mmCIF file of C-alpha atoms in Angstrom:
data_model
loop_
_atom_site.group_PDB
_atom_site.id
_atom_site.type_symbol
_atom_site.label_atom_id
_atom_site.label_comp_id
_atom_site.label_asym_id
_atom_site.label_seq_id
_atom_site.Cartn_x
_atom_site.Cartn_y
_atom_site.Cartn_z
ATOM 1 C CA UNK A 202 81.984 -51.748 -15.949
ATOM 2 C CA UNK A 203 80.420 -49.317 -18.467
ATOM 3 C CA UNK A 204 83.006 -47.473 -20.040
ATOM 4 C CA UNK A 205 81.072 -45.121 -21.560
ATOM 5 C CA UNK A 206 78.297 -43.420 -19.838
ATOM 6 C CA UNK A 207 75.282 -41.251 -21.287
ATOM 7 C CA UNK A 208 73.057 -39.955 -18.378
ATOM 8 C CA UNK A 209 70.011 -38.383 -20.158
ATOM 9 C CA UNK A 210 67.778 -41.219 -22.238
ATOM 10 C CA UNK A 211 65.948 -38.528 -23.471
ATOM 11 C CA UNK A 212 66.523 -34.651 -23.516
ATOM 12 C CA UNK A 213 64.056 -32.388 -25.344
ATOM 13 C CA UNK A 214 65.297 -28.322 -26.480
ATOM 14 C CA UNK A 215 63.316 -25.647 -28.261
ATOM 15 C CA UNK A 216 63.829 -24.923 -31.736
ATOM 16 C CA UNK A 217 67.051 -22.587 -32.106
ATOM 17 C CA UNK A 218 68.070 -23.202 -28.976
ATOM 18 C CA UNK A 219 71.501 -24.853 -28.043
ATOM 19 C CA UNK A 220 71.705 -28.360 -25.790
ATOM 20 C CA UNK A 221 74.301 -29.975 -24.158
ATOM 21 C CA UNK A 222 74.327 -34.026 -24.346
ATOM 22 C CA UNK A 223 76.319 -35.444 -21.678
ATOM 23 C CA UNK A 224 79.025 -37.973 -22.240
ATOM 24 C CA UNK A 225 81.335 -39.006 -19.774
ATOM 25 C CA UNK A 226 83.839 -42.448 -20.455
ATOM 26 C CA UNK A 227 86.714 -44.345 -18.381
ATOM 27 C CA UNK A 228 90.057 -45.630 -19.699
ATOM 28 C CA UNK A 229 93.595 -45.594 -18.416
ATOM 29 C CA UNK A 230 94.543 -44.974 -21.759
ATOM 30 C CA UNK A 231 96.522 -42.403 -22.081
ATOM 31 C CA UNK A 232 95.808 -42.080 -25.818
ATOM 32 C CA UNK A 233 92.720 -42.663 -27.539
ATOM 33 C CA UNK A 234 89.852 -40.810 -29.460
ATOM 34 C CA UNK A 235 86.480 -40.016 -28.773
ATOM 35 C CA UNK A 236 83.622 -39.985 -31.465
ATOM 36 C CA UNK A 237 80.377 -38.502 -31.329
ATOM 37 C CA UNK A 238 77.176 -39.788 -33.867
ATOM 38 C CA UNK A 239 73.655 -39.157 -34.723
ATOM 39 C CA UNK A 240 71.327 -41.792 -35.691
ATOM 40 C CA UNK A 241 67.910 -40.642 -37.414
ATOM 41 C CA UNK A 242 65.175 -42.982 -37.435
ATOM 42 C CA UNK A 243 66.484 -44.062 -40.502
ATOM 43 C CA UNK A 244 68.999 -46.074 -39.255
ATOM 44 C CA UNK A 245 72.055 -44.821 -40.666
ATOM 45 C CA UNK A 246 74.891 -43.728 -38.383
ATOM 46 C CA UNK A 247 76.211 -40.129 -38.935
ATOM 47 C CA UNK A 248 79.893 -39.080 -37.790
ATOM 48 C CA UNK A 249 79.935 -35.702 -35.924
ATOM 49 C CA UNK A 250 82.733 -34.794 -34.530
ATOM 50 C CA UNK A 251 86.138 -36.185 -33.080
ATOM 51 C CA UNK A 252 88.469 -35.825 -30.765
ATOM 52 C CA UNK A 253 91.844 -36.696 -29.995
ATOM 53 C CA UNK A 254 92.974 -37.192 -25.941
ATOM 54 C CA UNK A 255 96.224 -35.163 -26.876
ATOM 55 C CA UNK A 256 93.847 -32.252 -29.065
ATOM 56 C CA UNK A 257 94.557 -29.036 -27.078
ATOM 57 C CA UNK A 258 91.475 -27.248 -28.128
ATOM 58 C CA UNK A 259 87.895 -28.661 -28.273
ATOM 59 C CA UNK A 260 86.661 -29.828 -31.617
ATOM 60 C CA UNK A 261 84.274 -27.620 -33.608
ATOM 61 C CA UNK A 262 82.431 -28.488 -36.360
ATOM 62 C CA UNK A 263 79.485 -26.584 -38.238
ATOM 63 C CA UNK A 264 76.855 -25.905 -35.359
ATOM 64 C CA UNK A 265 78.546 -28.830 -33.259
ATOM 65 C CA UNK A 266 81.176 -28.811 -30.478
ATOM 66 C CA UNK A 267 82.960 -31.092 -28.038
ATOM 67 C CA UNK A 268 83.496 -29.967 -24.740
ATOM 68 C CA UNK A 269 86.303 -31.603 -23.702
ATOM 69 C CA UNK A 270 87.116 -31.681 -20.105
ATOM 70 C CA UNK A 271 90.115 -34.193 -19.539
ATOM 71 C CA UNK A 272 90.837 -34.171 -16.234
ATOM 72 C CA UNK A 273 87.044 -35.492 -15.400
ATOM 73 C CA UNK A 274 86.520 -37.628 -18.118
ATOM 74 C CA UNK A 275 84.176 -35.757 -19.931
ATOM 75 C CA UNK A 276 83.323 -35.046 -23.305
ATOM 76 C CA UNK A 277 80.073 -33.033 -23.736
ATOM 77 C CA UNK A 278 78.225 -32.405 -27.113
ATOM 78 C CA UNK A 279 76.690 -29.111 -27.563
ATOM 79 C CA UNK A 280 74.531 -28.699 -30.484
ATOM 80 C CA UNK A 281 74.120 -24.616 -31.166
ATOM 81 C CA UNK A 282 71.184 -23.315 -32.505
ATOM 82 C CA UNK A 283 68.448 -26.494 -32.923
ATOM 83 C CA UNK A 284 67.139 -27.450 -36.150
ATOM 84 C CA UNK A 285 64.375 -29.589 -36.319
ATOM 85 C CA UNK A 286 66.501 -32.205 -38.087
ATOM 86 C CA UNK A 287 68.463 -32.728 -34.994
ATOM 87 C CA UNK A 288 65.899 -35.068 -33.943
ATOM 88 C CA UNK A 289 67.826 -38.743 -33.787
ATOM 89 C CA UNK A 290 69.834 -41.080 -31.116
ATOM 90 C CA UNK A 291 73.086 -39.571 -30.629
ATOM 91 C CA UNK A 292 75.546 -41.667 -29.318
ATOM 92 C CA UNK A 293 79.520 -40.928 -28.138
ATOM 93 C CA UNK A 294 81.842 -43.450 -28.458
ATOM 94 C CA UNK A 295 85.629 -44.037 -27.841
ATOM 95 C CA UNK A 296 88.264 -45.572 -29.426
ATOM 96 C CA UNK A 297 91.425 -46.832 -27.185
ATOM 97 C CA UNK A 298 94.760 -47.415 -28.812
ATOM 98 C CA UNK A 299 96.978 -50.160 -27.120
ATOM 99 C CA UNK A 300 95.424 -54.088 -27.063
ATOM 100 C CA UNK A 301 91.821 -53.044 -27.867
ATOM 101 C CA UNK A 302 93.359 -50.687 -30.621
ATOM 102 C CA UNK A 303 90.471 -51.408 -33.041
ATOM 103 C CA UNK A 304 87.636 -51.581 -30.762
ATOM 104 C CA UNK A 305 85.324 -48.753 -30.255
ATOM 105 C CA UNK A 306 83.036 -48.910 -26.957
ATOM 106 C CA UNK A 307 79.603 -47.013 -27.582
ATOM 107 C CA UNK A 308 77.418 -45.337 -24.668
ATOM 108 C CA UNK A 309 73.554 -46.292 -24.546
ATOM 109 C CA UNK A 310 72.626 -43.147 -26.528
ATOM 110 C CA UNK A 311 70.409 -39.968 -26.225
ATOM 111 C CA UNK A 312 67.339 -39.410 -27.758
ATOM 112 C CA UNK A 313 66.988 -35.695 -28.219
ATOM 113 C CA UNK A 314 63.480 -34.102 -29.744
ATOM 114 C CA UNK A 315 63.594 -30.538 -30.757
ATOM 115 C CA UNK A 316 60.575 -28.957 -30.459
ATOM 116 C CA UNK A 317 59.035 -25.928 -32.990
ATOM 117 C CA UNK B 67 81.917 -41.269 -50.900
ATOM 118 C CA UNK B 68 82.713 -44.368 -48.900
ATOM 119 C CA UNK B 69 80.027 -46.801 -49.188
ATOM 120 C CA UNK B 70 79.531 -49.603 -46.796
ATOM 121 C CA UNK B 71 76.520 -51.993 -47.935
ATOM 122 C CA UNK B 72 74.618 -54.996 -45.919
ATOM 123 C CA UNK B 73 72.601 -57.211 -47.978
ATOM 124 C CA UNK B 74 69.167 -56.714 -46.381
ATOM 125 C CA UNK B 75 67.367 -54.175 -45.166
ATOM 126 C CA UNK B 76 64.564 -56.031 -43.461
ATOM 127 C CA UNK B 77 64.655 -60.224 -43.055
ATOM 128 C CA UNK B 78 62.538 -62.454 -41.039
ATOM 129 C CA UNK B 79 63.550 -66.165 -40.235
ATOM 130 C CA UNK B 80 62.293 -68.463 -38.133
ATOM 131 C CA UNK B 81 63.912 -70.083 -34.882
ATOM 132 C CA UNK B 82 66.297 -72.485 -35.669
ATOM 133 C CA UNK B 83 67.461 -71.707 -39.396
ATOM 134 C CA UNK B 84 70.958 -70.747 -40.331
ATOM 135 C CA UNK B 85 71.473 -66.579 -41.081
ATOM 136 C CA UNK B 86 73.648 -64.634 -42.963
ATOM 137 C CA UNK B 87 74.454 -61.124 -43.425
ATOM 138 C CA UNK B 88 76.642 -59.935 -45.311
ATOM 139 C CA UNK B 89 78.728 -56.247 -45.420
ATOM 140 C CA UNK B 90 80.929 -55.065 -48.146
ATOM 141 C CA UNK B 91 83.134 -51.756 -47.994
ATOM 142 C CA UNK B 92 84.275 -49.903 -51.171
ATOM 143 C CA UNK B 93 87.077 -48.407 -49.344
ATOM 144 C CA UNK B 94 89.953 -50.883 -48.844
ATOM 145 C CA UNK B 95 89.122 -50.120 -44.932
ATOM 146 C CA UNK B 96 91.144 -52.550 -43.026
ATOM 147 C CA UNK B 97 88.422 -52.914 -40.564
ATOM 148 C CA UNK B 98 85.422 -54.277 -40.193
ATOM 149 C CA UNK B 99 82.831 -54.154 -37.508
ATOM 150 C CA UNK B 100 79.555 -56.060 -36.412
ATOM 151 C CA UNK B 101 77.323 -54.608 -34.050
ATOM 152 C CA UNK B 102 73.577 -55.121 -32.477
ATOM 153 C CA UNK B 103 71.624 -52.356 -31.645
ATOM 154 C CA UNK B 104 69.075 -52.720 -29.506
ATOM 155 C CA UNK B 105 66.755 -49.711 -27.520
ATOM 156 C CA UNK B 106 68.748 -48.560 -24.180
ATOM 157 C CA UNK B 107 71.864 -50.481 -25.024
ATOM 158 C CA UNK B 108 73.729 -48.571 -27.604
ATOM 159 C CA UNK B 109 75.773 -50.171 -30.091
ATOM 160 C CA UNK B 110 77.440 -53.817 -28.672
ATOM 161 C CA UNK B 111 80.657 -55.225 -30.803
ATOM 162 C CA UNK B 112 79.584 -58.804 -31.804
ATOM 163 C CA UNK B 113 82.929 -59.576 -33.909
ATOM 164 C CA UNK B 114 85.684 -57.271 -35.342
ATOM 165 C CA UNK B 115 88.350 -57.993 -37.680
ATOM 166 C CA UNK B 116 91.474 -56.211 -38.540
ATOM 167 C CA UNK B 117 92.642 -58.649 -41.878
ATOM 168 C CA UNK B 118 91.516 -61.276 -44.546
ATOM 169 C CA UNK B 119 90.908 -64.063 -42.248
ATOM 170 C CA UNK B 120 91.325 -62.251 -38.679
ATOM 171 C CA UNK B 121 88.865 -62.004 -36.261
ATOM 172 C CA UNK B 122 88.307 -60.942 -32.590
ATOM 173 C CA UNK B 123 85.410 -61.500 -30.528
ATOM 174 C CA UNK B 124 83.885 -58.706 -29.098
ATOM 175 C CA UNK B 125 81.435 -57.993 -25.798
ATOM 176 C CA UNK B 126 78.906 -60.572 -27.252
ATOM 177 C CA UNK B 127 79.631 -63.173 -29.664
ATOM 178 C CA UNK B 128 77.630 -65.697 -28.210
ATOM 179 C CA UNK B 129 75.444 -67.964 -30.905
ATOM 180 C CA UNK B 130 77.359 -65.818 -33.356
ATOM 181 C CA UNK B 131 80.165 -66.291 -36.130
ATOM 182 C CA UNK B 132 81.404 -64.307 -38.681
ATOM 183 C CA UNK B 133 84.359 -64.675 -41.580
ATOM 184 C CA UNK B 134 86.564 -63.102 -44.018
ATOM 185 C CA UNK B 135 87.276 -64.019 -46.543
ATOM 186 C CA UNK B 136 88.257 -61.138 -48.963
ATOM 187 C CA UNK B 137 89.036 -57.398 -47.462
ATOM 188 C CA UNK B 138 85.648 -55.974 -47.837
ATOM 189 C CA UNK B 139 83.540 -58.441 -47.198
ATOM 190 C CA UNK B 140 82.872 -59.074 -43.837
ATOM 191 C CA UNK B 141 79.492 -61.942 -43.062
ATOM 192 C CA UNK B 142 77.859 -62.416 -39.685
ATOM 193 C CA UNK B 143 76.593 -65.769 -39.254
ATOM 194 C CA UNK B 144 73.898 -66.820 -37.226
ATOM 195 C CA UNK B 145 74.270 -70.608 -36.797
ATOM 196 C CA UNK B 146 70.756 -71.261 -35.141
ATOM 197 C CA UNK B 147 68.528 -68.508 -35.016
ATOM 198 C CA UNK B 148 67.009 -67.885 -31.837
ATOM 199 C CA UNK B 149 64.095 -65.003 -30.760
ATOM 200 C CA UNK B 150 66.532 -63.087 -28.579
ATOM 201 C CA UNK B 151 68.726 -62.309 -31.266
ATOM 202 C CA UNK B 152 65.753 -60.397 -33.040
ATOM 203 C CA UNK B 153 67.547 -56.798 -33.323
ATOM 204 C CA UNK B 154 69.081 -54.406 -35.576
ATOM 205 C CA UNK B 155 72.840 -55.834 -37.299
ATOM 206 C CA UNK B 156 75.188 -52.624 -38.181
ATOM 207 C CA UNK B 157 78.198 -53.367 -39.998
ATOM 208 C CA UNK B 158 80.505 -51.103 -39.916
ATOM 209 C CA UNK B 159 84.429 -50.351 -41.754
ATOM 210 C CA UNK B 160 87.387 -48.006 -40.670
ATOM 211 C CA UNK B 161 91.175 -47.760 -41.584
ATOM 212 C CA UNK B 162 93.554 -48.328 -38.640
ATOM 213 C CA UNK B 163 94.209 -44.925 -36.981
ATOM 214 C CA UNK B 164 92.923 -43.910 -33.804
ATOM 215 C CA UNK B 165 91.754 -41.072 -34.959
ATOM 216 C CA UNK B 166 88.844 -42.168 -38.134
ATOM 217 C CA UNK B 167 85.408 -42.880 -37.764
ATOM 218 C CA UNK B 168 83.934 -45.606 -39.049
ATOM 219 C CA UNK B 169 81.802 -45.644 -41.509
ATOM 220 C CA UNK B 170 78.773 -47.893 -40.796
ATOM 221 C CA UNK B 171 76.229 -49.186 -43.056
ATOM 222 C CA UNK B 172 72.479 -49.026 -43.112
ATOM 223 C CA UNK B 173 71.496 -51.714 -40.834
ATOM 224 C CA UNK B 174 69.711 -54.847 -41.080
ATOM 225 C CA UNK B 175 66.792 -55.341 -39.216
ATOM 226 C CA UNK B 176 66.158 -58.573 -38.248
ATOM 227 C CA UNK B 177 63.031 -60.586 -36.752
ATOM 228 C CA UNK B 178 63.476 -63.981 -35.589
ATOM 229 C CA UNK B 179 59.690 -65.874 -35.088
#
């Protein structure tokens, strides 16, 4: 079962607008972490943002935020204010603690085009 | 800065030889990571290993091995090259807490003929 599930393959937003990229995941964890990444097309695989299942508020950082809804298993970029540099793969990914401790489980990714 | 490296950037073999890549982390990250990446499918865990000499299998480790021999080095094997395992190889490091990223390196892309 996929255990972490990105609904839009692609999503396109106008310059200086803001976007949400959906993320929704399934453990029965009751502790583990949630990571979101961007992937230009260079290659290389950027850390965003985190957060924590116990975090009490949402995670901010820069133009970037998690919304973090707990009770339905979601946890929603939104990217304020486009750049064209936010062009890339962005991909959320969780990290369980327990048996899998050191595995992290990645969705399939959204390819997100901003557009001048 | 932490720096995680992978040997090639680009390699092309042909069906049937023996790969390696190899990953090295600068910062005494007690794990290490190998993923493919391939369009629509995200990031899949090939092999993961928490020590010198531990490994796990992840979701596919099929035709793969990897070892360990020294903390940041971390080499994915590919005993008998086959075309379907043409993709891009991320390797990837983190310390143990639930709560850091990992820090992944700049990929290998690999074609298998």
């Amino acid at each position: 079962a996929q255990k972490i599930t990105q609904t839009q393959p692609g999503m396109f937003v106008q310059e200086k607008e803001a976007v949400t990229l959906d993320c929704t995941y399934d453990t029965s964890d009751p502790s583990y972490g949630l990571f979101w990444y961007k992937q230009p097309s260079s290659g290389e695989m950027i850390f965003l943002i985190y957060q924590g299942s116990y975090d009490q508020q949402n995670a901010t950082e820069g133009r970037y935020s998690l919304n973090f809804q707990k009770a339905r298993k979601s946890a929603n970029l939104v990217i304020s204010a486009s750049q064209l540099g936010d062009s890339a793969m962005y991909f959320c990914a969780m990290r369980e603690s327990g048996t899998s401790y050191d595995k992290v489980i990645f969705g399939p990714g959204t390819s997100l085009s901003v557009i001048p | 800065d932490v720096k995680v490296t992978q040997s090639s950037r680009y390699l092309v073999k042909r069906t049937g030889e023996k790969v390696f890549l190899e990953c090295v982390q600068d910062m005494d990250h007690e794990n290490m990571f190998w993923y493919r990446q391939d369009p629509g499918l995200g990031l899949r865990l090939i092999y993961f290993s928490y020590d010198v000499k531990m490994k796990e299998k992840g979701d596919i480790p099929e035709g793969y091995s990897v070892s360990r021999e020294k903390k940041e080095r971390f080499s994915l094997i590919l005993e008998s090259a086959s075309t379907n395992q043409t993709s891009m190889y991320l390797c990837a490091s983190s310390p143990r807490r639930l709560q850091e990223t990992q820090y992944f390196g700049p990929g290998t892309r690999l074609l298998v003929l």
